[in-house]
Structure formats: C-alpha cells, structure tokens
CSV table of N, CA and C in Angstrom, one decimal:
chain,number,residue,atom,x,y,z
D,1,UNK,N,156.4,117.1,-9.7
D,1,UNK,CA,155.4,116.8,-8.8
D,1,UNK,C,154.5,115.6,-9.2
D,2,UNK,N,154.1,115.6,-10.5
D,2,UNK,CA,153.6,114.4,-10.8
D,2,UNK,C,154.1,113.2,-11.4
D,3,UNK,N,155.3,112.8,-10.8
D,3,UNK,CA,156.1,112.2,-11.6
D,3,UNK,C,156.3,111.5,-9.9
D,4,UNK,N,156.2,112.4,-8.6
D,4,UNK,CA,156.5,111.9,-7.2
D,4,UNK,C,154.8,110.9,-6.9
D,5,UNK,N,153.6,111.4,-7.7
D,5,UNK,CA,153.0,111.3,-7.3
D,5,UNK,C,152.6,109.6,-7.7
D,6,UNK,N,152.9,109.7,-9.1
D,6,UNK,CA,152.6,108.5,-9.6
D,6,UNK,C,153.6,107.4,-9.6
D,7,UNK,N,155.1,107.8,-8.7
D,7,UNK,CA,155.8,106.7,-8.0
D,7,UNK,C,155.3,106.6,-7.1
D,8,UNK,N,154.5,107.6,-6.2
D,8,UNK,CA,154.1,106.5,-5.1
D,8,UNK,C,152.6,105.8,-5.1
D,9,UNK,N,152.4,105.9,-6.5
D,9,UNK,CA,150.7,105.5,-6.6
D,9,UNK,C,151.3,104.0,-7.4
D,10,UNK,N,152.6,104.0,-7.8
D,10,UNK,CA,152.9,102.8,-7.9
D,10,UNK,C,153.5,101.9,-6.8
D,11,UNK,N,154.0,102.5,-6.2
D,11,UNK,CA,154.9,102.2,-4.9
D,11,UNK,C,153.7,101.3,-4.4
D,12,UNK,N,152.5,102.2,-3.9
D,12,UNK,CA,151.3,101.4,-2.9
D,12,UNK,C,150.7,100.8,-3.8
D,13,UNK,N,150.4,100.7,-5.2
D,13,UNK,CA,149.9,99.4,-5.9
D,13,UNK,C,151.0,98.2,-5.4
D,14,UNK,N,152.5,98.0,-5.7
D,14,UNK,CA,153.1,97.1,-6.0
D,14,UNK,C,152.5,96.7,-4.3
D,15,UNK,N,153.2,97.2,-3.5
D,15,UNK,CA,152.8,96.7,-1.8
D,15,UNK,C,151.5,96.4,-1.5
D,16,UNK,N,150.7,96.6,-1.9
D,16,UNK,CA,149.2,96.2,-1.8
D,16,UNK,C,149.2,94.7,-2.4
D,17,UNK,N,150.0,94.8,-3.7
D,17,UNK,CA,150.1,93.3,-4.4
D,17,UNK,C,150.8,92.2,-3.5
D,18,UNK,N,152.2,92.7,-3.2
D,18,UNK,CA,153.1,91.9,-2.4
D,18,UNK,C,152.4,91.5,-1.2
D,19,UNK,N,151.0,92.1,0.2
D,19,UNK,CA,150.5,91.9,0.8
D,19,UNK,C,149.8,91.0,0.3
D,20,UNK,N,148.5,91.2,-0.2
D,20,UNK,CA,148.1,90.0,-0.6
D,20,UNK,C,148.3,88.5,-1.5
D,21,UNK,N,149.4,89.0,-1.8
D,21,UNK,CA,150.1,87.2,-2.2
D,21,UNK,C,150.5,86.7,-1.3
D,22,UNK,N,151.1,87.5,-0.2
D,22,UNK,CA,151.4,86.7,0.8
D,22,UNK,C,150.9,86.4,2.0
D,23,UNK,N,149.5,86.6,2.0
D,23,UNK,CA,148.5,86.1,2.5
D,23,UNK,C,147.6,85.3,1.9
D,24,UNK,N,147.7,85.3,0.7
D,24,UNK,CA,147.0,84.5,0.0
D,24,UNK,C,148.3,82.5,-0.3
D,25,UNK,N,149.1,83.0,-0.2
D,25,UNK,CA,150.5,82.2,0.1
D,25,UNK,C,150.5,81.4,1.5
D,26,UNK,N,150.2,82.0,2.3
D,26,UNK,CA,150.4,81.3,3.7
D,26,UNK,C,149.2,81.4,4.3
D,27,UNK,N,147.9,80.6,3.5
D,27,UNK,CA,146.6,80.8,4.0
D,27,UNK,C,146.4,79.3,4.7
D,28,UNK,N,146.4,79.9,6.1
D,28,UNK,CA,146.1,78.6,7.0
D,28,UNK,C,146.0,77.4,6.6
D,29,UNK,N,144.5,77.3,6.0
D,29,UNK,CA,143.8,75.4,5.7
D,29,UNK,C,145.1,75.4,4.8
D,30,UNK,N,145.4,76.4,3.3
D,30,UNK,CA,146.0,75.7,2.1
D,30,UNK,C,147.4,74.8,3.4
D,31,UNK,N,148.5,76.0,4.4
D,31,UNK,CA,149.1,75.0,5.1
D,31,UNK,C,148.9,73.3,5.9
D,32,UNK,N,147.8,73.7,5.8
D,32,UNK,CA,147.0,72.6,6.8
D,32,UNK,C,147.0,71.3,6.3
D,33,UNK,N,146.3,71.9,4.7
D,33,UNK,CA,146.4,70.5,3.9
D,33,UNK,C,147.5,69.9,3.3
D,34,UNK,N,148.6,70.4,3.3
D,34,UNK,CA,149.4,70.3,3.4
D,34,UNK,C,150.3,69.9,3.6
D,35,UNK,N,150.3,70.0,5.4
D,35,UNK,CA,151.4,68.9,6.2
D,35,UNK,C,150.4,67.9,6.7
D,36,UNK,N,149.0,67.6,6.5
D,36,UNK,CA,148.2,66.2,6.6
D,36,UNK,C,148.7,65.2,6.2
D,37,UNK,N,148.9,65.1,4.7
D,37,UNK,CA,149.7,63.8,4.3
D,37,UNK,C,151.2,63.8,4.8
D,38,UNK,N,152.2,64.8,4.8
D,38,UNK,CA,153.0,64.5,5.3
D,38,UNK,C,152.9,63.9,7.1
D,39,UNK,N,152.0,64.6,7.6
D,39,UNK,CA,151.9,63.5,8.6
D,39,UNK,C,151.7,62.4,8.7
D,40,UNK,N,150.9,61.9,8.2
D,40,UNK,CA,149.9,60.0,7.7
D,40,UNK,C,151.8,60.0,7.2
D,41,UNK,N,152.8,60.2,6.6
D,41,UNK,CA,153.9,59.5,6.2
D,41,UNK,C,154.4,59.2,7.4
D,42,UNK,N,154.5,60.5,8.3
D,42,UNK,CA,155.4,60.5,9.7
D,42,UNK,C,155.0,59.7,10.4
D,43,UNK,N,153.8,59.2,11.0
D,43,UNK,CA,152.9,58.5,11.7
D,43,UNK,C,153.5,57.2,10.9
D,44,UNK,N,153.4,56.8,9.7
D,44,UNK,CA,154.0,55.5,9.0
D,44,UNK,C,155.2,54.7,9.5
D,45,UNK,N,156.0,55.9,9.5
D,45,UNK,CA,157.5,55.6,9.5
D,45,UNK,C,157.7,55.5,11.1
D,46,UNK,N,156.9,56.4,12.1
D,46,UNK,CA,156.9,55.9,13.7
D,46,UNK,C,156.7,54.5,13.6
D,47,UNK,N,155.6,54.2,12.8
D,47,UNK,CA,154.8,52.7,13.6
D,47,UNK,C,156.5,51.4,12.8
D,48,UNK,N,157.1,52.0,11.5
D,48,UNK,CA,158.0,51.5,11.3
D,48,UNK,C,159.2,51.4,11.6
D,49,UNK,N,159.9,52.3,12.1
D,49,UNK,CA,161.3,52.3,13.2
D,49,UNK,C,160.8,51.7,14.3
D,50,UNK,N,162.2,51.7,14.5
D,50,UNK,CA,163.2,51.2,15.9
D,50,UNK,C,164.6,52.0,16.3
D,51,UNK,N,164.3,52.0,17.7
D,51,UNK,CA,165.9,52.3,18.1
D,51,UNK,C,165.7,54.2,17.9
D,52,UNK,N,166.7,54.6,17.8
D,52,UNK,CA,167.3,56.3,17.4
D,52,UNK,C,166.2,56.5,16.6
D,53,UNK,N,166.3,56.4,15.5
D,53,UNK,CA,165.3,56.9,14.3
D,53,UNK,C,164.1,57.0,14.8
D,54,UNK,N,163.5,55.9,15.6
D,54,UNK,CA,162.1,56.3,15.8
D,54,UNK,C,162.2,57.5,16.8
D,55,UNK,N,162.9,57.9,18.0
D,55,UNK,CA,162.9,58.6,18.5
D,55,UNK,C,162.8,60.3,17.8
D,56,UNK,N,163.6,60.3,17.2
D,56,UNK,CA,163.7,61.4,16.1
D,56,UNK,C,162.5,61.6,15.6
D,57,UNK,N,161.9,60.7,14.7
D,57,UNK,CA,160.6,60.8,14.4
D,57,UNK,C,159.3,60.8,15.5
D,58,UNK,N,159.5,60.8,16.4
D,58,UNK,CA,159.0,60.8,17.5
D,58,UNK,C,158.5,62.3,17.7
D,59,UNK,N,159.7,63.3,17.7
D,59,UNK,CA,160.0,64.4,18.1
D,59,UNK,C,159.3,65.3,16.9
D,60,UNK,N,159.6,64.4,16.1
D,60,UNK,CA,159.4,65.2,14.3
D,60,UNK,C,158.0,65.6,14.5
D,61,UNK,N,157.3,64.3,14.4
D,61,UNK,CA,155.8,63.8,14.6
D,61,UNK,C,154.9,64.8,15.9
D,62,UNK,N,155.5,65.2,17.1
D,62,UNK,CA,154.7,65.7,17.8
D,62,UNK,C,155.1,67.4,17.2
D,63,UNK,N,155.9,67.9,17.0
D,63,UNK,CA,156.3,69.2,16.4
D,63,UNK,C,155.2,69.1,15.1
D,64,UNK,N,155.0,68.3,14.8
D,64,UNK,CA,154.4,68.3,13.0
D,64,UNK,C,153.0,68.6,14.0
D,65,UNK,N,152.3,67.8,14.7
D,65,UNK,CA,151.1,67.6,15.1
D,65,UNK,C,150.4,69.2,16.1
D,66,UNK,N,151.3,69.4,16.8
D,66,UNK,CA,151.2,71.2,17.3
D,66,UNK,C,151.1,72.0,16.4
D,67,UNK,N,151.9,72.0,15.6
D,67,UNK,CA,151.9,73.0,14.2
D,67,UNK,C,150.8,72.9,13.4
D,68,UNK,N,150.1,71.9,12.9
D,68,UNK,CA,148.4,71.6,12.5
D,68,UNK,C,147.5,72.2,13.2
D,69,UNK,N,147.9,71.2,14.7
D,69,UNK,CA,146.9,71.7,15.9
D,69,UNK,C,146.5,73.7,15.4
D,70,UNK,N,147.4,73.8,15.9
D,70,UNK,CA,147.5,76.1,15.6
D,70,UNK,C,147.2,76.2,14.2
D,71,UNK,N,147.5,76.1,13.4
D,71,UNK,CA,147.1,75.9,12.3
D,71,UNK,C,145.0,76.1,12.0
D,72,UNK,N,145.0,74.8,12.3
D,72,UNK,CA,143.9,74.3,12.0
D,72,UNK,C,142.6,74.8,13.6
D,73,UNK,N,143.6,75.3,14.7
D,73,UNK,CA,142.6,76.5,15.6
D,73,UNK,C,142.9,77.9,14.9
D,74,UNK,N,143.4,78.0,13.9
D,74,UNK,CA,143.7,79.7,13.3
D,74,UNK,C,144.6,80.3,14.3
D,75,UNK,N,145.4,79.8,14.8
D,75,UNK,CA,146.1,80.7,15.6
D,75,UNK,C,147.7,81.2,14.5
D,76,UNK,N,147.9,82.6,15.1
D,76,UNK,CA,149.4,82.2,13.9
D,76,UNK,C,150.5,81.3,14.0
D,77,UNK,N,151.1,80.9,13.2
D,77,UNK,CA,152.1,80.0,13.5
D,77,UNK,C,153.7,80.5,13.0
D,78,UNK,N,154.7,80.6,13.1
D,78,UNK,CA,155.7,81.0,12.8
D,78,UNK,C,155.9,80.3,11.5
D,79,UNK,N,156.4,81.2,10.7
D,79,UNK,CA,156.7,80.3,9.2
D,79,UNK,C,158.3,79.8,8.9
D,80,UNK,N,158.9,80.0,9.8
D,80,UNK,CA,160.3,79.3,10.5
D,80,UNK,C,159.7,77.7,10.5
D,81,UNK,N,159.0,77.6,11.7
D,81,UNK,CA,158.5,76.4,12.2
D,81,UNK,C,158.1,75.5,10.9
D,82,UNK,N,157.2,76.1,10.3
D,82,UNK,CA,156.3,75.3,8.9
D,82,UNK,C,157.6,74.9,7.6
D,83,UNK,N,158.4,76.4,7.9
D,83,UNK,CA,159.7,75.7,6.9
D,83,UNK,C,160.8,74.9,7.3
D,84,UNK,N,161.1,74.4,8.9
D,84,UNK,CA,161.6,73.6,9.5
D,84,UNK,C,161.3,72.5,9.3
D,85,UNK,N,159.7,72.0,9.5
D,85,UNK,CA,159.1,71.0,9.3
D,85,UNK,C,159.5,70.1,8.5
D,86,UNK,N,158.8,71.0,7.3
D,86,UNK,CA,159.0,70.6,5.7
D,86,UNK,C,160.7,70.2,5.4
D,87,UNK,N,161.7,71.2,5.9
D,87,UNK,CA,162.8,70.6,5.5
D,87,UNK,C,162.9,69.2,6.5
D,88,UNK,N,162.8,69.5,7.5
D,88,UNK,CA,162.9,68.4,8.6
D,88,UNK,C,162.0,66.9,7.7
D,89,UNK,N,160.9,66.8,6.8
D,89,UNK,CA,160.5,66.4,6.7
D,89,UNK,C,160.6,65.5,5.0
D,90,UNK,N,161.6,66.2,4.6
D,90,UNK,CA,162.2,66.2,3.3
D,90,UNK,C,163.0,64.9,3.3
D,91,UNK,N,164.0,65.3,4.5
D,91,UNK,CA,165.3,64.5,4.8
D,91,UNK,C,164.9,63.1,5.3
C-alpha cells in the first residue's frame, strides 16, 4: 500500500515537472523574440530576390508575420506552425 502510494506521489511530482517545463518552454514573448530577427532576415531577403524565390519568401514572410501577430496578441498558436516556420526558415 505504501509503496502504490509513493509511486503515485512520484508519478504527480514528475507530471507537475513535465507541465511546467513545457510551459515555461513555449512561453509566448520567449517565441516571439525569437522569430523577430528571423523576420528582419526574411523581410531582407524579400527586398533581395527576384523571380520564384521571392515569391516563396513572400508566402514564408506573411506565414512568419501571423504567427508573431497571435503570438504577440497571446492567442495560442499551434506548435506545428512555429516548428514549420523555423524549419521553413532554416533552409
């Protein structure tokens, strides 16, 4: 009996921990500040293309710019989207 009790008094420590990292992890501004500079690059490279590429960054740039937008009104944002970005923004 106390051996059930004290797995689950570890059980809800560890999950209490895992909750709060991961909100402490995907804390709005820290994303926010974030993809700021990566935007000032995106915005760069628009005013620098031509042709296909700028269009692409075109697309990149307004997806990047919504995602701040919610972001930075606190609304939630899917973390799909923010890890899209980022790879999208890698390449």
């Amino acid at each position: 009996m106390q051996t059930k009790i004290a797995l689950l008094a570890a059980m809800l420590v560890l999950l209490s921990g895992t909750v709060l990292w991961a909100q402490s992890h995907d804390d709005p501004s820290r994303l926010a500040a974030m993809l700021e500079p990566m935007l000032e690059k995106c915005d760069w490279k628009v005013r620098n293309l031509t042709g296909g590429p700028k269009g692409v960054m075109l697309l990149h740039q307004a997806k990047m710019r919504r995602i701040l937008g919610e972001l930075k009104a606190g609304q939630l944002v899917d973390s799909k989207e923010i890890h899209e970005i980022m790879k999208e923004h890698s390449s």
